[in-house]
Amino acid sequence: MDPNRDSDDILRAKRSHDHSYMFDVAFSQRATQRDVYQRTSQGLVSKVIRGYNATVFAYGPTGAGKTYTMLGKTGEPGIMALTLSDLFAKMEQNQATSRYRVTMAYLEIYNEMVRNLLGPSVGILDLREDAHGATVVSGLTEVEVHDSDEVMDLLTRGNLRRTCEPTAVNKTSSRSHAVLKVTVEQQSRVLNMCQKIRTGVLFMIDLAGSERAANTRNRGLRMKEGAHINRSLLALANCINTLSSGGQYVNYRDSKLTRLLKDALSGNSFTVMIAHISPASSCYEESKNTLKYADRVKHLKTKVSSNVVEVDQHVSEYQACMESMRTRILELEGHAGVAGGRGRQSVY
Ligand SMILES: Nc1ncnc2c1ncn2[C@@H]1O[C@H](COP(=O)(O)OP(=O)(O)OP(=O)(O)O)[C@@H](O)[C@H]1O
Ligand SMILES: [Mg+2]
């Protein structure tokens, strides 16, 4: 209900204020963290393991529950923790046939500066583009991880460094966008002449919330942060507008956030957007805008393909491969001989 709507205004009373949107799923306030996880990012786990890129991002006004959804709180882990524990469980199941290497990086974009949340010191990092046009963060600390406990430990440490301050709207307001990057490299354990390495990258992003200075009553540094947050979210909204209207020139370079999200919005990525809205009429404008952008994002198309590189083997590995094949052939011949009731001899 629009709180500013005047029911006595005869001219406007008949105008329809209803809007319908079509989303993949909508959650009520009774939804648990696991309900949200299962219907949003659970499906991405097996894709990342198979070498596809995926992105999950939480969007919405300040105080609407983005950090709660992505990070959660003690006893109620959010999407980041639930996804990673599923990821490790799936890799464990495939241990016999595949070898994995998992690395993670955690960064925040604070006042248009990219900061390392896992490095020895919170340095400011640069964004640049690689030969394929993908955005890379130079100097970002990538830590190899072996189980979900290790990941949780790193996440907790990273979160302590993240910029979070109380405002009039949210006691624990995120003043930065936090980006968790998990890279999974998968290689078959079966020896082959040409080994394939699949690399899937999963981004999980807790955006800072859009805010109106009047609501947050922010002054000084909080106000400056708010301006940066709004500017990068506006850049994101502009990219979404251009992409959804079929525009050719998308201005990703307007902010660090959009440069990082470029692939998630139009490139090689399976992308899930979780829009957060408040049912309070005091949040009418914010909820309306959030729904509008979520609806536009729903129409965006990405082009996904698995990231596979073939690695030529070293001569010694060819020899090992031939050796393993020869043993296998002899074994099979032995079985065939026993089954057929006659002996055979082969020379290799
Ligand atoms: N579904 C929920 N169940 C229980 N508590 C919740 C839920 N959603 C949000 N909260 C609580 O509401 C408060 C505000 O939520 P949160 O910090 O996640 O908002 P936010 O969208 O991240 O805001 P900001 O943009 O300012 O960072 C927090 O104390 C959080 O724990
Ligand atoms: Mg937050």
CSV table of C-alpha atoms and ligand atoms in Angstrom, one decimal:
chain,number,residue,atom,x,y,z
A,1,MET,CA,0.0,0.0,0.0
A,2,ASP,CA,1.4,3.4,-1.0
A,3,PRO,CA,1.5,5.4,2.3
A,4,ASN,CA,1.3,8.6,0.3
A,5,ARG,CA,-1.8,7.7,-1.6
A,6,ASP,CA,-4.7,9.9,-0.8
A,7,SER,CA,-8.0,8.0,-0.8
A,8,ASP,CA,-10.0,11.2,-1.1
A,9,ASP,CA,-8.2,12.1,-4.3
A,10,ILE,CA,-10.9,11.2,-6.8
A,11,LEU,CA,-8.8,11.7,-9.9
A,12,ARG,CA,-6.2,9.2,-8.7
A,13,ALA,CA,-8.4,6.8,-6.7
A,14,LYS,CA,-9.3,4.8,-9.8
A,15,ARG,CA,-5.7,4.5,-11.0
A,16,SER,CA,-4.3,1.0,-10.6
A,17,HIS,CA,-1.5,0.8,-8.1
A,18,ASP,CA,-1.1,-2.9,-8.4
A,19,HIS,CA,2.0,-4.4,-10.0
A,20,SER,CA,2.5,-8.0,-10.8
A,21,TYR,CA,5.9,-9.5,-11.0
A,22,MET,CA,7.0,-13.0,-11.9
A,23,PHE,CA,9.9,-14.5,-9.9
A,24,ASP,CA,11.2,-18.0,-9.6
A,25,VAL,CA,10.4,-18.2,-5.9
A,26,ALA,CA,9.1,-15.8,-3.2
A,27,PHE,CA,9.8,-16.4,0.5
A,28,SER,CA,7.6,-15.4,3.4
A,29,GLN,CA,8.9,-14.2,6.7
A,30,ARG,CA,8.7,-17.8,8.0
A,31,ALA,CA,11.2,-19.1,5.6
A,32,THR,CA,14.3,-20.6,7.3
A,33,GLN,CA,17.9,-20.1,6.1
A,34,ARG,CA,17.8,-23.7,4.7
A,35,ASP,CA,14.6,-23.0,2.8
A,36,VAL,CA,16.2,-20.0,1.1
A,37,TYR,CA,19.4,-21.9,0.4
A,38,GLN,CA,17.7,-24.9,-1.1
A,39,ARG,CA,15.6,-22.8,-3.5
A,40,THR,CA,18.4,-20.4,-4.5
A,41,SER,CA,22.0,-21.4,-4.6
A,42,GLN,CA,21.9,-25.2,-3.8
A,43,GLY,CA,21.6,-25.9,-7.5
A,44,LEU,CA,24.8,-24.0,-8.3
A,45,VAL,CA,27.0,-26.4,-6.3
A,46,SER,CA,27.2,-29.2,-8.8
A,47,LYS,CA,27.6,-26.7,-11.6
A,48,VAL,CA,30.7,-25.1,-10.0
A,49,ILE,CA,32.2,-28.5,-9.5
A,50,ARG,CA,31.7,-29.2,-13.2
A,51,GLY,CA,33.6,-26.1,-14.2
A,52,TYR,CA,30.9,-23.5,-14.6
A,53,ASN,CA,31.0,-20.0,-13.0
A,54,ALA,CA,28.2,-19.0,-10.7
A,55,THR,CA,27.2,-15.9,-8.8
A,56,VAL,CA,24.7,-15.3,-5.9
A,57,PHE,CA,24.1,-11.8,-4.8
A,58,ALA,CA,21.8,-10.2,-2.2
A,59,TYR,CA,20.2,-6.9,-3.1
A,60,GLY,CA,17.8,-4.6,-1.3
A,61,PRO,CA,17.6,-1.5,1.0
A,62,THR,CA,19.4,-1.1,4.2
A,63,GLY,CA,18.2,-3.3,7.1
A,64,ALA,CA,16.2,-5.6,4.8
A,65,GLY,CA,18.2,-8.8,5.7
A,66,LYS,CA,20.9,-9.2,3.1
A,67,THR,CA,23.7,-9.9,5.5
A,68,TYR,CA,21.4,-12.3,7.4
A,69,THR,CA,20.7,-14.2,4.2
A,70,MET,CA,24.3,-14.4,3.0
A,71,LEU,CA,26.3,-14.7,6.3
A,72,GLY,CA,23.6,-15.5,8.8
A,73,LYS,CA,24.3,-15.4,12.5
A,74,THR,CA,25.4,-17.9,15.2
A,75,GLY,CA,23.3,-21.0,15.0
A,76,GLU,CA,21.6,-19.8,11.8
A,77,PRO,CA,24.3,-20.0,9.1
A,78,GLY,CA,23.6,-18.2,5.8
A,79,ILE,CA,24.0,-19.1,2.2
A,80,MET,CA,27.8,-18.8,2.1
A,81,ALA,CA,28.3,-21.4,4.9
A,82,LEU,CA,25.5,-23.7,3.6
A,83,THR,CA,26.8,-23.6,0.0
A,84,LEU,CA,30.4,-24.3,1.0
A,85,SER,CA,29.6,-27.2,3.3
A,86,ASP,CA,27.5,-28.8,0.5
A,87,LEU,CA,30.4,-28.1,-1.9
A,88,PHE,CA,32.8,-30.0,0.3
A,89,ALA,CA,30.4,-32.8,0.9
A,90,LYS,CA,29.9,-33.3,-2.9
A,91,MET,CA,33.6,-33.3,-3.5
A,92,GLU,CA,34.1,-35.9,-0.8
A,93,GLN,CA,31.6,-38.1,-2.7
A,94,ASN,CA,33.6,-37.8,-5.9
A,95,GLN,CA,37.0,-38.3,-4.2
A,96,ALA,CA,37.5,-41.7,-5.8
A,97,THR,CA,37.3,-40.4,-9.4
A,98,SER,CA,38.3,-36.8,-9.1
A,99,ARG,CA,41.0,-34.6,-7.5
A,100,TYR,CA,40.0,-31.1,-6.4
A,101,ARG,CA,41.8,-28.0,-5.4
A,102,VAL,CA,39.8,-25.3,-3.7
A,103,THR,CA,40.9,-21.7,-3.1
A,104,MET,CA,39.0,-18.8,-1.5
A,105,ALA,CA,39.4,-15.1,-1.5
A,106,TYR,CA,37.4,-12.5,0.4
A,107,LEU,CA,37.3,-8.8,-0.4
A,108,GLU,CA,35.2,-5.7,0.3
A,109,ILE,CA,34.5,-2.6,-1.8
A,110,TYR,CA,34.5,0.2,0.6
A,111,ASN,CA,34.2,3.8,-0.6
A,112,GLU,CA,35.2,2.6,-4.1
A,113,MET,CA,38.3,1.0,-2.8
A,114,VAL,CA,38.9,-2.8,-3.1
A,115,ARG,CA,40.2,-4.2,0.2
A,116,ASN,CA,41.6,-7.6,0.9
A,117,LEU,CA,39.8,-9.2,3.8
A,118,LEU,CA,42.1,-12.2,4.1
A,119,GLY,CA,45.6,-10.8,3.5
A,120,PRO,CA,48.1,-10.0,6.2
A,121,SER,CA,47.1,-6.4,6.1
A,122,VAL,CA,44.0,-4.7,4.6
A,123,GLY,CA,45.7,-3.4,1.5
A,124,ILE,CA,44.0,-1.5,-1.3
A,125,LEU,CA,43.9,-3.6,-4.4
A,126,ASP,CA,43.6,-2.7,-8.1
A,127,LEU,CA,41.2,-4.1,-10.6
A,128,ARG,CA,42.4,-4.9,-14.1
A,129,GLU,CA,41.3,-6.9,-17.1
A,130,ASP,CA,42.9,-10.1,-18.3
A,131,ALA,CA,43.5,-11.0,-22.0
A,132,HIS,CA,39.9,-12.4,-22.2
A,133,GLY,CA,38.3,-9.2,-20.9
A,134,ALA,CA,37.5,-10.7,-17.5
A,135,THR,CA,38.1,-8.5,-14.4
A,136,VAL,CA,40.8,-9.7,-12.1
A,137,VAL,CA,41.8,-8.3,-8.7
A,138,SER,CA,45.6,-7.9,-8.7
A,139,GLY,CA,47.3,-8.9,-5.4
A,140,LEU,CA,44.2,-10.6,-4.0
A,141,THR,CA,45.0,-13.2,-1.4
A,142,GLU,CA,43.8,-16.7,-2.5
A,143,VAL,CA,44.0,-19.3,0.3
A,144,GLU,CA,43.8,-23.0,-0.4
A,145,VAL,CA,41.2,-24.6,1.8
A,146,HIS,CA,40.5,-28.3,2.5
A,147,ASP,CA,37.2,-28.4,4.4
A,148,SER,CA,34.2,-26.2,5.4
A,149,ASP,CA,35.5,-25.6,8.9
A,150,GLU,CA,38.6,-24.0,7.5
A,151,VAL,CA,36.4,-21.8,5.2
A,152,MET,CA,34.2,-20.8,8.2
A,153,ASP,CA,37.3,-19.8,10.1
A,154,LEU,CA,38.6,-17.6,7.3
A,155,LEU,CA,35.1,-16.1,6.8
A,156,THR,CA,34.8,-15.2,10.4
A,157,ARG,CA,38.3,-13.6,10.4
A,158,GLY,CA,37.4,-11.7,7.2
A,159,ASN,CA,34.1,-10.5,8.6
A,160,LEU,CA,35.9,-9.0,11.6
A,161,ARG,CA,37.8,-6.8,9.2
A,162,ARG,CA,34.8,-5.8,7.2
A,163,THR,CA,33.4,-2.3,7.6
A,164,CYS,CA,30.2,-2.5,9.5
A,165,GLU,CA,28.8,0.4,11.6
A,166,PRO,CA,25.5,1.2,13.4
A,167,THR,CA,23.1,3.6,11.6
A,168,ALA,CA,19.6,4.7,12.6
A,169,VAL,CA,18.1,2.0,10.4
A,170,ASN,CA,20.4,-1.0,11.1
A,171,LYS,CA,22.5,-1.6,14.2
A,172,THR,CA,24.9,-3.7,12.2
A,173,SER,CA,24.8,-2.0,8.8
A,174,SER,CA,27.3,-3.2,6.2
A,175,ARG,CA,29.1,-0.1,4.9
A,176,SER,CA,30.8,-2.1,2.1
A,177,HIS,CA,30.0,-4.7,-0.5
A,178,ALA,CA,31.6,-8.0,0.5
A,179,VAL,CA,32.6,-10.5,-2.2
A,180,LEU,CA,33.5,-14.1,-1.4
A,181,LYS,CA,35.2,-15.9,-4.3
A,182,VAL,CA,35.6,-19.6,-4.3
A,183,THR,CA,37.6,-21.4,-7.1
A,184,VAL,CA,37.3,-25.1,-7.6
A,185,GLU,CA,39.7,-26.9,-9.9
A,186,GLN,CA,38.7,-30.5,-10.8
A,187,GLN,CA,40.9,-33.1,-12.5
A,188,SER,CA,40.1,-36.7,-13.2
A,189,ARG,CA,42.1,-39.3,-11.2
A,190,VAL,CA,41.9,-41.6,-14.2
A,191,LEU,CA,45.2,-41.3,-16.1
A,192,ASN,CA,44.6,-40.1,-19.7
A,193,MET,CA,46.9,-39.0,-22.5
A,194,CYS,CA,45.4,-35.5,-22.3
A,195,GLN,CA,44.2,-34.4,-18.9
A,196,LYS,CA,41.3,-32.0,-18.6
A,197,ILE,CA,41.2,-29.4,-15.8
A,198,ARG,CA,37.8,-27.8,-15.1
A,199,THR,CA,37.8,-24.6,-13.2
A,200,GLY,CA,34.5,-23.2,-11.7
A,201,VAL,CA,34.4,-19.9,-9.9
A,202,LEU,CA,31.6,-19.1,-7.4
A,203,PHE,CA,31.0,-15.5,-6.3
A,204,MET,CA,28.8,-14.9,-3.3
A,205,ILE,CA,28.1,-11.2,-2.7
A,206,ASP,CA,26.6,-9.4,0.2
A,207,LEU,CA,25.9,-5.9,-1.1
A,208,ALA,CA,25.6,-2.9,1.1
A,209,GLY,CA,22.0,-1.6,1.2
A,210,SER,CA,20.7,1.4,-0.7
A,211,GLU,CA,19.7,4.1,1.8
A,212,ARG,CA,18.1,7.4,2.0
A,213,ALA,CA,20.1,10.0,4.0
A,214,ALA,CA,16.8,11.2,5.6
A,215,ASN,CA,16.1,7.7,7.0
A,216,THR,CA,19.5,6.9,8.2
A,217,ARG,CA,20.2,10.4,9.6
A,218,ASN,CA,23.8,9.8,8.7
A,219,ARG,CA,26.4,12.6,9.0
A,220,GLY,CA,30.1,12.9,8.2
A,221,LEU,CA,31.8,9.6,7.3
A,222,ARG,CA,28.5,7.6,7.5
A,223,MET,CA,27.0,10.0,4.9
A,224,LYS,CA,30.0,9.7,2.7
A,225,GLU,CA,29.8,5.9,2.8
A,226,GLY,CA,26.1,6.1,2.0
A,227,ALA,CA,26.9,8.3,-1.0
A,228,HIS,CA,29.4,5.8,-2.3
A,229,ILE,CA,27.1,2.8,-1.6
A,230,ASN,CA,24.3,4.6,-3.5
A,231,ARG,CA,26.5,5.6,-6.4
A,232,SER,CA,27.7,2.0,-7.0
A,233,LEU,CA,24.2,0.6,-6.6
A,234,LEU,CA,23.0,3.3,-9.1
A,235,ALA,CA,25.8,2.1,-11.5
A,236,LEU,CA,24.5,-1.4,-11.1
A,237,ALA,CA,21.0,-0.3,-11.7
A,238,ASN,CA,22.1,1.6,-14.9
A,239,CYS,CA,23.9,-1.5,-16.2
A,240,ILE,CA,20.7,-3.6,-15.5
A,241,ASN,CA,18.6,-1.0,-17.3
A,242,THR,CA,20.8,-1.0,-20.3
A,243,LEU,CA,21.1,-4.7,-20.5
A,244,SER,CA,17.4,-5.3,-20.0
A,245,SER,CA,16.5,-2.8,-22.7
A,246,GLY,CA,18.8,-4.4,-25.2
A,247,GLY,CA,21.3,-1.5,-25.2
A,248,GLN,CA,24.6,-2.1,-26.9
A,249,TYR,CA,26.8,0.1,-24.6
A,250,VAL,CA,26.8,-1.0,-21.0
A,251,ASN,CA,28.7,1.2,-18.7
A,252,TYR,CA,30.4,-1.3,-16.4
A,253,ARG,CA,33.3,1.0,-15.8
A,254,ASP,CA,31.2,3.4,-13.7
A,255,SER,CA,32.0,1.6,-10.5
A,256,LYS,CA,34.2,-1.2,-9.1
A,257,LEU,CA,31.1,-3.2,-8.2
A,258,THR,CA,29.8,-3.3,-11.8
A,259,ARG,CA,33.3,-4.1,-13.1
A,260,LEU,CA,33.3,-7.1,-10.8
A,261,LEU,CA,29.8,-8.1,-11.6
A,262,LYS,CA,30.2,-7.8,-15.3
A,263,ASP,CA,30.3,-11.6,-16.0
A,264,ALA,CA,27.5,-12.3,-13.5
A,265,LEU,CA,25.2,-9.9,-15.4
A,266,SER,CA,25.9,-10.7,-19.0
A,267,GLY,CA,28.9,-13.1,-19.3
A,268,ASN,CA,29.8,-16.6,-18.5
A,269,SER,CA,27.9,-17.2,-15.2
A,270,PHE,CA,24.8,-18.9,-13.7
A,271,THR,CA,23.5,-16.0,-11.6
A,272,VAL,CA,21.0,-15.9,-8.7
A,273,MET,CA,19.8,-12.6,-7.4
A,274,ILE,CA,18.0,-12.5,-4.0
A,275,ALA,CA,16.0,-9.4,-3.6
A,276,HIS,CA,15.1,-8.3,-0.1
A,277,ILE,CA,12.1,-6.2,0.7
A,278,SER,CA,10.4,-5.1,3.8
A,279,PRO,CA,6.6,-5.3,4.2
A,280,ALA,CA,6.5,-2.0,6.2
A,281,SER,CA,4.7,0.8,4.5
A,282,SER,CA,7.6,3.2,5.5
A,283,CYS,CA,9.8,1.2,3.1
A,284,TYR,CA,7.2,1.4,0.2
A,285,GLU,CA,9.6,3.3,-2.2
A,286,GLU,CA,12.6,1.0,-1.5
A,287,SER,CA,10.5,-2.1,-1.9
A,288,LYS,CA,9.0,-0.9,-5.2
A,289,ASN,CA,12.4,-0.1,-6.6
A,290,THR,CA,13.9,-3.4,-5.5
A,291,LEU,CA,11.1,-5.3,-7.1
A,292,LYS,CA,11.5,-3.3,-10.3
A,293,TYR,CA,15.2,-4.1,-10.6
A,294,ALA,CA,14.7,-7.7,-9.6
A,295,ASP,CA,12.1,-7.9,-12.4
A,296,ARG,CA,14.6,-6.4,-14.9
A,297,VAL,CA,17.4,-8.8,-13.8
A,298,LYS,CA,15.0,-11.7,-14.4
A,299,HIS,CA,15.1,-10.9,-18.1
A,300,LEU,CA,18.8,-10.7,-18.4
A,301,LYS,CA,20.6,-13.5,-20.3
A,302,THR,CA,24.0,-14.9,-19.7
A,303,LYS,CA,26.0,-17.2,-21.9
A,304,VAL,CA,27.4,-20.1,-19.9
A,305,SER,CA,30.0,-22.6,-20.8
A,306,SER,CA,32.2,-24.9,-18.8
A,307,ASN,CA,35.8,-23.7,-18.3
A,308,VAL,CA,38.0,-26.6,-19.4
A,309,VAL,CA,41.6,-26.6,-20.3
A,310,GLU,CA,43.5,-29.6,-21.7
A,311,VAL,CA,46.9,-30.1,-20.4
A,312,ASP,CA,49.5,-32.1,-22.3
A,313,GLN,CA,51.2,-34.7,-20.3
A,314,HIS,CA,54.9,-34.9,-19.6
A,315,VAL,CA,56.7,-37.9,-21.2
A,316,SER,CA,57.0,-39.6,-17.8
A,317,GLU,CA,53.3,-39.2,-17.3
A,318,TYR,CA,52.7,-40.9,-20.7
A,319,GLN,CA,54.8,-43.8,-19.5
A,320,ALA,CA,52.8,-44.1,-16.3
A,321,CYS,CA,49.6,-43.9,-18.3
A,322,MET,CA,50.8,-46.7,-20.7
A,323,GLU,CA,51.9,-48.8,-17.7
A,324,SER,CA,48.5,-48.5,-16.1
A,325,MET,CA,46.8,-49.4,-19.3
A,326,ARG,CA,49.0,-52.4,-19.9
A,327,THR,CA,48.3,-53.7,-16.3
A,328,ARG,CA,44.6,-53.2,-16.9
A,329,ILE,CA,44.7,-55.1,-20.2
A,330,LEU,CA,46.5,-58.0,-18.6
A,331,GLU,CA,44.0,-58.1,-15.8
A,332,LEU,CA,41.1,-58.1,-18.3
A,333,GLU,CA,42.7,-60.8,-20.4
A,334,GLY,CA,43.2,-62.8,-17.2
A,335,HIS,CA,39.5,-62.5,-16.5
A,336,ALA,CA,38.5,-63.3,-20.1
A,337,GLY,CA,40.8,-66.3,-20.0
A,338,VAL,CA,39.3,-67.6,-16.8
A,339,ALA,CA,35.7,-67.0,-18.0
A,340,GLY,CA,36.5,-68.6,-21.4
A,341,GLY,CA,38.3,-71.5,-19.8
A,342,ARG,CA,41.5,-71.1,-21.9
A,343,GLY,CA,44.7,-69.3,-21.4
A,344,ARG,CA,46.0,-66.6,-23.7
A,345,GLN,CA,49.3,-64.9,-24.1
A,346,SER,CA,50.0,-61.4,-25.2
A,347,VAL,CA,53.2,-59.6,-25.8
A,348,TYR,CA,53.3,-55.8,-25.3
B,1,LIG,N1,14.9,-13.5,8.4
B,1,LIG,C1,15.4,-13.0,9.5
B,1,LIG,N2,15.3,-13.6,10.7
B,1,LIG,C2,15.8,-13.1,11.8
B,1,LIG,N3,16.5,-11.9,11.8
B,1,LIG,C3,16.7,-11.3,10.7
B,1,LIG,C4,16.2,-11.7,9.4
B,1,LIG,N4,16.5,-10.9,8.5
B,1,LIG,C5,17.2,-9.9,9.1
B,1,LIG,N5,17.3,-10.1,10.4
B,1,LIG,C6,18.0,-9.2,11.4
B,1,LIG,O1,17.7,-7.9,11.1
B,1,LIG,C7,18.8,-7.0,11.2
B,1,LIG,C8,19.1,-6.3,9.9
B,1,LIG,O2,19.5,-7.3,8.9
B,1,LIG,P1,20.8,-7.2,8.0
B,1,LIG,O3,22.0,-6.6,8.8
B,1,LIG,O4,21.0,-8.6,7.4
B,1,LIG,O5,20.3,-6.2,6.9
B,1,LIG,P2,21.1,-5.7,5.6
B,1,LIG,O6,20.2,-5.8,4.5
B,1,LIG,O7,22.4,-6.5,5.5
B,1,LIG,O8,21.4,-4.2,5.9
B,1,LIG,P3,22.6,-3.2,5.4
B,1,LIG,O9,22.3,-2.9,4.0
B,1,LIG,O10,22.5,-2.0,6.3
B,1,LIG,O11,23.9,-4.0,5.6
B,1,LIG,C9,19.9,-7.9,11.7
B,1,LIG,O12,20.0,-7.8,13.1
B,1,LIG,C10,19.5,-9.3,11.3
B,1,LIG,O13,20.1,-10.3,12.1
B,2,MG,MG,24.3,-5.9,5.5
